[in-house]
Coordinates of C-alpha atoms and ligand atoms in Angstrom, one line a residue:
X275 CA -7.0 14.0 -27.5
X276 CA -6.2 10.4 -27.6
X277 CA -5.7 9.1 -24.3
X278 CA -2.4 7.5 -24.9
X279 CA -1.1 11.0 -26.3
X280 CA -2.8 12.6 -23.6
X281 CA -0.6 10.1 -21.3
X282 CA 2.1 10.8 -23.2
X283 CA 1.6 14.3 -22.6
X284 CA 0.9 14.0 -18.7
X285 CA 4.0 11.6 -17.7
X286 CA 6.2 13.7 -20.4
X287 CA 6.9 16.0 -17.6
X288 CA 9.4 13.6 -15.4
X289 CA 12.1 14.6 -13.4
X290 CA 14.7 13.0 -14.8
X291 CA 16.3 10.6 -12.9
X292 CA 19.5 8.2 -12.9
X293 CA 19.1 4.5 -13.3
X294 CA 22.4 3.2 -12.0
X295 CA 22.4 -0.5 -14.6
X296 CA 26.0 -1.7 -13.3
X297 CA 26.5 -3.3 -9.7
X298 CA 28.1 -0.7 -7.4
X299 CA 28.7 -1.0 -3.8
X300 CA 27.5 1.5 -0.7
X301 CA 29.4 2.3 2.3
X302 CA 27.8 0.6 5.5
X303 CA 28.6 1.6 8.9
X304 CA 29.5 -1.2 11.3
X305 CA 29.5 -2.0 14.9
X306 CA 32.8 -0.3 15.4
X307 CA 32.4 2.4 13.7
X308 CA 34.5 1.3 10.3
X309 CA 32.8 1.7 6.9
X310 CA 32.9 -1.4 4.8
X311 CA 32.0 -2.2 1.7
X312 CA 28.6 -4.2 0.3
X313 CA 27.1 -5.2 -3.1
X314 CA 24.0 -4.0 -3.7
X315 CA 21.8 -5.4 -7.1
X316 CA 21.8 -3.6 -10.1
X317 CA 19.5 -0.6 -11.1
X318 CA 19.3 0.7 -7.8
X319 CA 20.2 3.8 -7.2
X320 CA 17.3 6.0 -8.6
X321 CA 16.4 7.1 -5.1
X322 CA 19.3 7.4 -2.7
X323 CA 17.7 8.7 0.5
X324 CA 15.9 5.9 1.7
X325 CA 16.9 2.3 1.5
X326 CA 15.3 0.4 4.5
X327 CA 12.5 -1.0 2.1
X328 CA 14.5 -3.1 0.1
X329 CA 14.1 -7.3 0.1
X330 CA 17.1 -8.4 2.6
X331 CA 18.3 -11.8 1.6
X332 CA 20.3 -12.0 4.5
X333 CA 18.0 -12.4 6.8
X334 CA 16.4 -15.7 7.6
X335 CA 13.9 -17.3 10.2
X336 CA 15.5 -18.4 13.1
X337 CA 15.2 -22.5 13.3
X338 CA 12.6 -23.9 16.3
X339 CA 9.1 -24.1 17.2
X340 CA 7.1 -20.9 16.0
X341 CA 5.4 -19.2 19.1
X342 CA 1.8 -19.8 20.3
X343 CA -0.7 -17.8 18.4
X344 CA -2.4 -15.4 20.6
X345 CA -5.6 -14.3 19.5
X346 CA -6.8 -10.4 19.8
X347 CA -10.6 -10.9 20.8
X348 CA -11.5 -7.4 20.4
X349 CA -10.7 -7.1 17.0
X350 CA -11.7 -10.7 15.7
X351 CA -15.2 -9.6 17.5
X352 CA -15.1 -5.8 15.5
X353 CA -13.9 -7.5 12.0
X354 CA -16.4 -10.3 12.3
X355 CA -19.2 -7.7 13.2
X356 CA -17.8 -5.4 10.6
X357 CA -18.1 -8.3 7.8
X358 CA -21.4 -9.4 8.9
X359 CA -22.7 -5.8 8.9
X360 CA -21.1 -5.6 5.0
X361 CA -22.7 -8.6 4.2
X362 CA -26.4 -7.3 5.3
X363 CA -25.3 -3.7 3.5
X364 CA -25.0 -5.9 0.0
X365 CA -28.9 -7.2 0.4
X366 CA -29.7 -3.3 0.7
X367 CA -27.9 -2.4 -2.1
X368 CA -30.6 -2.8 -4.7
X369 CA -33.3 -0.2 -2.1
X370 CA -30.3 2.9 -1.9
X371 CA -30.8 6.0 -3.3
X372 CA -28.6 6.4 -6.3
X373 CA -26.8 8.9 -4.8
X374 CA -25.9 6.9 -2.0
X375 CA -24.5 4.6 -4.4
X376 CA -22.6 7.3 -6.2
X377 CA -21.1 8.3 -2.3
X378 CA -19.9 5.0 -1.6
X379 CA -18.0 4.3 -4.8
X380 CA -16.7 8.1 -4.4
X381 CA -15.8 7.7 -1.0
X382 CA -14.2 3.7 -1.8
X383 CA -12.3 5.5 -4.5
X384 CA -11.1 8.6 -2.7
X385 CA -10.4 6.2 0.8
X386 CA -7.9 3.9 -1.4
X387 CA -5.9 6.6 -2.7
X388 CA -5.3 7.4 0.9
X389 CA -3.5 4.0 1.0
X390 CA -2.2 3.3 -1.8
X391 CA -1.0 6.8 -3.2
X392 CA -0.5 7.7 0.3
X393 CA 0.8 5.4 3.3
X394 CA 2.2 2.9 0.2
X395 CA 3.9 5.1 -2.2
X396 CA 4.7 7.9 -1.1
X397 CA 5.1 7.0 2.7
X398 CA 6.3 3.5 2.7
X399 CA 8.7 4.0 -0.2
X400 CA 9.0 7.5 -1.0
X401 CA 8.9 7.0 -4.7
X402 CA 7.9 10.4 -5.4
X403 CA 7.3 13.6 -3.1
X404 CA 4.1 15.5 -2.8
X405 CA 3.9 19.3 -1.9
X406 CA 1.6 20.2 1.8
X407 CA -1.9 20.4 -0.6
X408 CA -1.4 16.9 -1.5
X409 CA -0.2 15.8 1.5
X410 CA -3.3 16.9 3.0
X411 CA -5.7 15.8 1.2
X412 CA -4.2 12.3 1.0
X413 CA -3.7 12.6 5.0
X414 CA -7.6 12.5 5.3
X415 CA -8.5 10.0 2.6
X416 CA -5.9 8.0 4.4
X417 CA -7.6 8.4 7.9
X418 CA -10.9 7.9 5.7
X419 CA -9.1 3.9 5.4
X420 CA -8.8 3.1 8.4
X421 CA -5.8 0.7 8.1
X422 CA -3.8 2.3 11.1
X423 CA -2.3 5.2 10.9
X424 CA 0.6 6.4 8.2
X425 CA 3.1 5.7 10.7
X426 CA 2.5 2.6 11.6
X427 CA 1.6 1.4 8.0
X428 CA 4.5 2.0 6.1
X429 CA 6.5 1.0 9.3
X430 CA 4.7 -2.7 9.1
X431 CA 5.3 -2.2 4.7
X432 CA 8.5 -1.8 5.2
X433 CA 9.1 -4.5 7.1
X434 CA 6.6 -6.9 4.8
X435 CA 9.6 -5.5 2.2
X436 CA 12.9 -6.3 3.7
X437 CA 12.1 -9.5 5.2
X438 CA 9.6 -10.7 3.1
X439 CA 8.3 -14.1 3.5
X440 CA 9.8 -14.3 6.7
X441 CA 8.6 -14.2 10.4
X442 CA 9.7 -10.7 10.4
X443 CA 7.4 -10.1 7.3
X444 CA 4.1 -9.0 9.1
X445 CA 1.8 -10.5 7.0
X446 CA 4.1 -13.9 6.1
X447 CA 2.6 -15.5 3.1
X448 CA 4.1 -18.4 3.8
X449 CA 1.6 -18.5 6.9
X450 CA -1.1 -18.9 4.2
X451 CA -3.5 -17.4 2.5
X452 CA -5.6 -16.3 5.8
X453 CA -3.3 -15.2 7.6
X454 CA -1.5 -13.0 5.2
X455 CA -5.3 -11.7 4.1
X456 CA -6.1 -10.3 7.6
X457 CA -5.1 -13.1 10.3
X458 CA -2.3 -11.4 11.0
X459 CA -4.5 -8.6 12.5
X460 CA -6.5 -10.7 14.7
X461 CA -3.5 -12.2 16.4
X462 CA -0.5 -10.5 18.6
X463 CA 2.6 -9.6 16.0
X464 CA 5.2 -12.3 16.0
X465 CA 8.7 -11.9 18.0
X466 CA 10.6 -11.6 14.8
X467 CA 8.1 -8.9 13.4
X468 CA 9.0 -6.4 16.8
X469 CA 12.8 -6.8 17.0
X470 CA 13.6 -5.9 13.1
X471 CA 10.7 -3.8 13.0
X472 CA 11.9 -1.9 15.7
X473 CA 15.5 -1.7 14.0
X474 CA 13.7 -0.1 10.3
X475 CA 14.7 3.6 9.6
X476 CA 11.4 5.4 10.3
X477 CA 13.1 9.4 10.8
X478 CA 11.5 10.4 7.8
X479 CA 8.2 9.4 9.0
X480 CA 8.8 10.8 12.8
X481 CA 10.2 14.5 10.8
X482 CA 6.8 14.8 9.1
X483 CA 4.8 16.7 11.5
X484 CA 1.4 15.7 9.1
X485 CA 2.3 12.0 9.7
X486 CA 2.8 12.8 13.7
X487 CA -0.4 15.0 13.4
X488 CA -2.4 11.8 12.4
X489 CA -1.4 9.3 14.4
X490 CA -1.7 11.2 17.7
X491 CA -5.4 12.2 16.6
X492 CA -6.2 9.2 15.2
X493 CA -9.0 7.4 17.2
X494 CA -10.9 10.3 16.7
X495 CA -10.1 11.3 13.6
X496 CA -11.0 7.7 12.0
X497 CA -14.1 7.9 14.1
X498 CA -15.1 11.0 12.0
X499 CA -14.0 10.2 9.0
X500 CA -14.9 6.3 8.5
X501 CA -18.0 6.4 10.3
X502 CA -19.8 9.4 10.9
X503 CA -19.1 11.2 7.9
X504 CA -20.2 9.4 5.5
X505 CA -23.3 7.6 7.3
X506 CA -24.8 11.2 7.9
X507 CA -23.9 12.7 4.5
X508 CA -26.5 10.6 2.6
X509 CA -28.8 10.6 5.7
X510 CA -28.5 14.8 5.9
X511 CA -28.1 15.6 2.7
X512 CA -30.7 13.5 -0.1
X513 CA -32.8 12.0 2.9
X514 CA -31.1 8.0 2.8
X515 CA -32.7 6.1 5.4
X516 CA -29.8 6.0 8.3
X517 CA -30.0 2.3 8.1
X518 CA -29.1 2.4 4.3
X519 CA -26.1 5.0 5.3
X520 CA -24.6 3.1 7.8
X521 CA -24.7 -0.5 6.2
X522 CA -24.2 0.5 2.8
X523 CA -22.0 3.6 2.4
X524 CA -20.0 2.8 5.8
X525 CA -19.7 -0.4 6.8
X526 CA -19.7 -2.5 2.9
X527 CA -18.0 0.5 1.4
X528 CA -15.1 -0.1 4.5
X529 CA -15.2 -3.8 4.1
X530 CA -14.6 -3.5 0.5
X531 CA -12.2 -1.1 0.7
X532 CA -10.1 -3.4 3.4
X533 CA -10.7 -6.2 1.5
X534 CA -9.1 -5.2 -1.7
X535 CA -6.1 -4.1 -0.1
X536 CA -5.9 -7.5 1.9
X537 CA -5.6 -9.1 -1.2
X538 CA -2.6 -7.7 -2.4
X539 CA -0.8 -9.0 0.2
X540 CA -2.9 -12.6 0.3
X541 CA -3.6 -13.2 -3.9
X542 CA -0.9 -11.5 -5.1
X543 CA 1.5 -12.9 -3.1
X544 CA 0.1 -16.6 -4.7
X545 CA -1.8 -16.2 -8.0
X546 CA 0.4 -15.0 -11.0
X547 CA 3.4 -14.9 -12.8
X548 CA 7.1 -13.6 -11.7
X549 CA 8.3 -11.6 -15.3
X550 CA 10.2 -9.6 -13.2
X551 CA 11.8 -12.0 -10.2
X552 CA 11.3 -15.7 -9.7
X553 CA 13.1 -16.3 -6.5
X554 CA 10.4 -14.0 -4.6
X555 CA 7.0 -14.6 -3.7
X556 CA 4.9 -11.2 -5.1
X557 CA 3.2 -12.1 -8.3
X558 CA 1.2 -10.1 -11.1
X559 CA -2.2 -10.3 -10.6
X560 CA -4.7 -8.3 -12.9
X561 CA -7.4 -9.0 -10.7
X562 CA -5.9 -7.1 -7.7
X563 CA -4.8 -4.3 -9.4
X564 CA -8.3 -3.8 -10.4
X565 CA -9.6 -3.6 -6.8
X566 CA -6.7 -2.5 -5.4
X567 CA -6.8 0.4 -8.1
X568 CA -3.4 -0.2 -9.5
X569 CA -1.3 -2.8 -6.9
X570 CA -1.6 -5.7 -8.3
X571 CA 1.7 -5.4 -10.2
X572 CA 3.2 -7.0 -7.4
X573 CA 6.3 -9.0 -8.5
X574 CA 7.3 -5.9 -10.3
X575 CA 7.1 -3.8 -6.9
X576 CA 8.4 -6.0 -4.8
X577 CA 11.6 -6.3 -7.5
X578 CA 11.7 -2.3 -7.8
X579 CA 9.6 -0.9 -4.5
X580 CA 10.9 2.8 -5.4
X581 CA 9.1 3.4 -8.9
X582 CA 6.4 5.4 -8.3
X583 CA 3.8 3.2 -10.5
X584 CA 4.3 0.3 -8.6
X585 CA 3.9 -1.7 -12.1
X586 CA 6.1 -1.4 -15.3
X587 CA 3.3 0.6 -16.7
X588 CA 1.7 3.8 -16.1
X589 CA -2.3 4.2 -16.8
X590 CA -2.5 0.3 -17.6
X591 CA -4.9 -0.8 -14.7
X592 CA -3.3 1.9 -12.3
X593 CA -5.8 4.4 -11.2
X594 CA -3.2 5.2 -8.6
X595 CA -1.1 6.4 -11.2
X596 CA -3.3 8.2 -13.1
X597 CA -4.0 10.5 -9.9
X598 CA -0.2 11.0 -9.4
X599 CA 0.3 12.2 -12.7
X600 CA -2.9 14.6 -12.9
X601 CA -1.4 15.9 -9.6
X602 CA 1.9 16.6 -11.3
X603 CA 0.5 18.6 -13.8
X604 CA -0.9 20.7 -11.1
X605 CA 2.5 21.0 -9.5
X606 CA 1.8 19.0 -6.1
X607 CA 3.7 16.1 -6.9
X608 CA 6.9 15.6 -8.4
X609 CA 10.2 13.7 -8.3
X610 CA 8.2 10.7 -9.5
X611 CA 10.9 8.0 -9.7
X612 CA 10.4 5.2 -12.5
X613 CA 12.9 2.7 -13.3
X614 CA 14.6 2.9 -16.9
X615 CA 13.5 0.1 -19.4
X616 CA 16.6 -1.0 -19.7
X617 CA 17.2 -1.8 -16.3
X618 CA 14.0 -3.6 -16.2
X619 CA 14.7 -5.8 -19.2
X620 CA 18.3 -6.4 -17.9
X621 CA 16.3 -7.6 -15.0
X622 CA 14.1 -9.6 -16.4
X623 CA 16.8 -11.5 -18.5
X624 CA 18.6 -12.1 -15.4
X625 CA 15.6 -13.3 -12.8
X626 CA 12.5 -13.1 -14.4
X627 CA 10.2 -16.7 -14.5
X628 CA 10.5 -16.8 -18.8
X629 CA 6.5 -15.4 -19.0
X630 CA 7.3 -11.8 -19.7
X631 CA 5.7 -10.7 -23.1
X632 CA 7.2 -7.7 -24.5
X633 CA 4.8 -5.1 -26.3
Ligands
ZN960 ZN1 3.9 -7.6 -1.0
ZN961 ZN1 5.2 -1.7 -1.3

């Protein structure tokens, strides 16, 4: 079958869902207790029961001197160590066993669905819901990452969502391209990041008991899973030399793997166009969703975080969707949200930066 009939054929099967195209209003609870009334954009309302990961204008940085950076030692000394041990695991590439090879790329595939089909889009924005098999299985790639726990991930994502570009944006692009790559995890979290962190509506994550499962086994757990796994599978099972295992399949395959996530927040928040919504930061960036198997769309997900594809598109450059879908046909997920064309040329027309090329 062709593969855009067999696409066709696969994404068919959506939930149908309501794209809300005029502006409406939601009730807000004050301080005292009185509901009032506030405008929300247009083309919102496709998934009501979560809302703290949308872009708050309102909010912007506090006027004064920004605080003195504080360094984390111990993990500028683990990420240097980590980077220097990836770089030695690239000159050993050409002497690994093919099927160590094969591991790596199986394990850097399988380890980035954990993130980004996992703690991104269906953790951080809910965009569609996965039945316990699922969930599972994307627990452990995810824990296979080693980006912090779920928890803590789409806590710091939402954030980097409602206050974007801001000090209360965890990784600030605006603090360059460093700091937004992985500074910001070799340095103590700014003020701003805490106090509206600590504000963001997290119950859904703290009712999951597989989310709360993770992060209270999680040293261990990524110990396991990151490292010993898959430095003794090739050692065990096809006789890899151990110093092959650990510098190729572990430590370049976990470099790469953090790196390509990095650089959605770092690249695409700085190399491409805005089709979608000039007045923010994100940017499409082919390259990224490449690496970052299908996140690269990024001015697109920052302008519509709740469509499950993260991009306008479903298989274009979005391995991520791709596994979502062949998971719905199996029946473990569904409720895939994805934004109505019309809403997204009616945005476009109204914010978009002029580039967008229909067809
Ligand atoms: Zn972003
Ligand atoms: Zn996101």
């Amino acid at each position: 079958m062709p593969a855009h009939l067999l696409q066709e054929k696969v994404s068919g099967s959506y939930t149908p869902t309501t794209t809300v195209t005029t502006p409406h209003s939601r009730l807000l609870q004050s301080g005292e207790g009185k509901l009032e009334k506030t405008p929300l954009p247009a083309e919102e309302d496709i998934r009501p029961e979560m809302k703290d990961d949308i872009y708050d204008p309102s909010y912007q940085d506090e006027e004064g001197p920004r605080p003195k950076l504080e360094f984390v030692w111990r993990n500028i000394i683990l990420m240097a160590l980590l980077h220097v041990g990836a770089l030695y695991g690239i000159t050993l590439v050409p002497t690994c066993k093919f099927r160590t090879w094969l591991w790596g790329i199986f394990y850097y595939f399988v380890s980035a669905l954990g993130i980004t089909a996992g703690a991104h889009r269906l953790w951080s924005h809910r965009s569609y819901k996965a039945r316990l098999p699922l969930r599972f299985f994307l627990i452990i790639a995810n824990t296979m990452a080693f980006q912090n726990d779920v928890f803590e991930w789409a806590r710091d994502h939402r954030a980097h969502h409602k206050f974007s570009e801001t000090n209360a944006d965890p990784h600030n692009s605006r603090r360059g391209f460093f700091f937004s790559h992985v500074g910001w995890l070799l340095v103590r979290k700014h003020p701003a990041v805490k106090q509206k962190g600590a504000l963001l509506d997290l119950s859904d994550l703290k009712a999951e008991k597989l989310v709360m499962f993770q992060r209270r086994y999680y040293k261990p757990a990524v110990l396991l899973m990151c490292f010993i796994l898959p430095t003794l599978v090739p050692w065990y099972f096809w006789g890899e030399t151990f110093q092959h295992s650990l510098y190729v399949a572990t430590f370049l395959r976990y470099a790469v793997v953090l790196n390509a996530t990095w650089l959605v927040n770092s690249a695409a928040h700085m190399y491409g166009y805005r089709p979608y919504d000039k007045n923010i930061n994100s940017r499409e960036n082919v390259l990224v969703s490449l690496g970052a198997v299908g996140e690269g769309f990024h001015n697109y997900h920052h302008s519509f975080p709740y469509d499950y594809s993260a991009s306008e598109y479903r298989w274009h450059i979005n391995f991520t969707t791709f596994f979502i879908d062949c998971m719905a046909v199996l029946g473990l997920a569904y409720d895939r949200k994805k934004i109505s064309k019309a809403a997204i040329l009616a945005r476009i027309k109204r914010t978009g930066d002029g580039s967008y090329k229909s067809g």
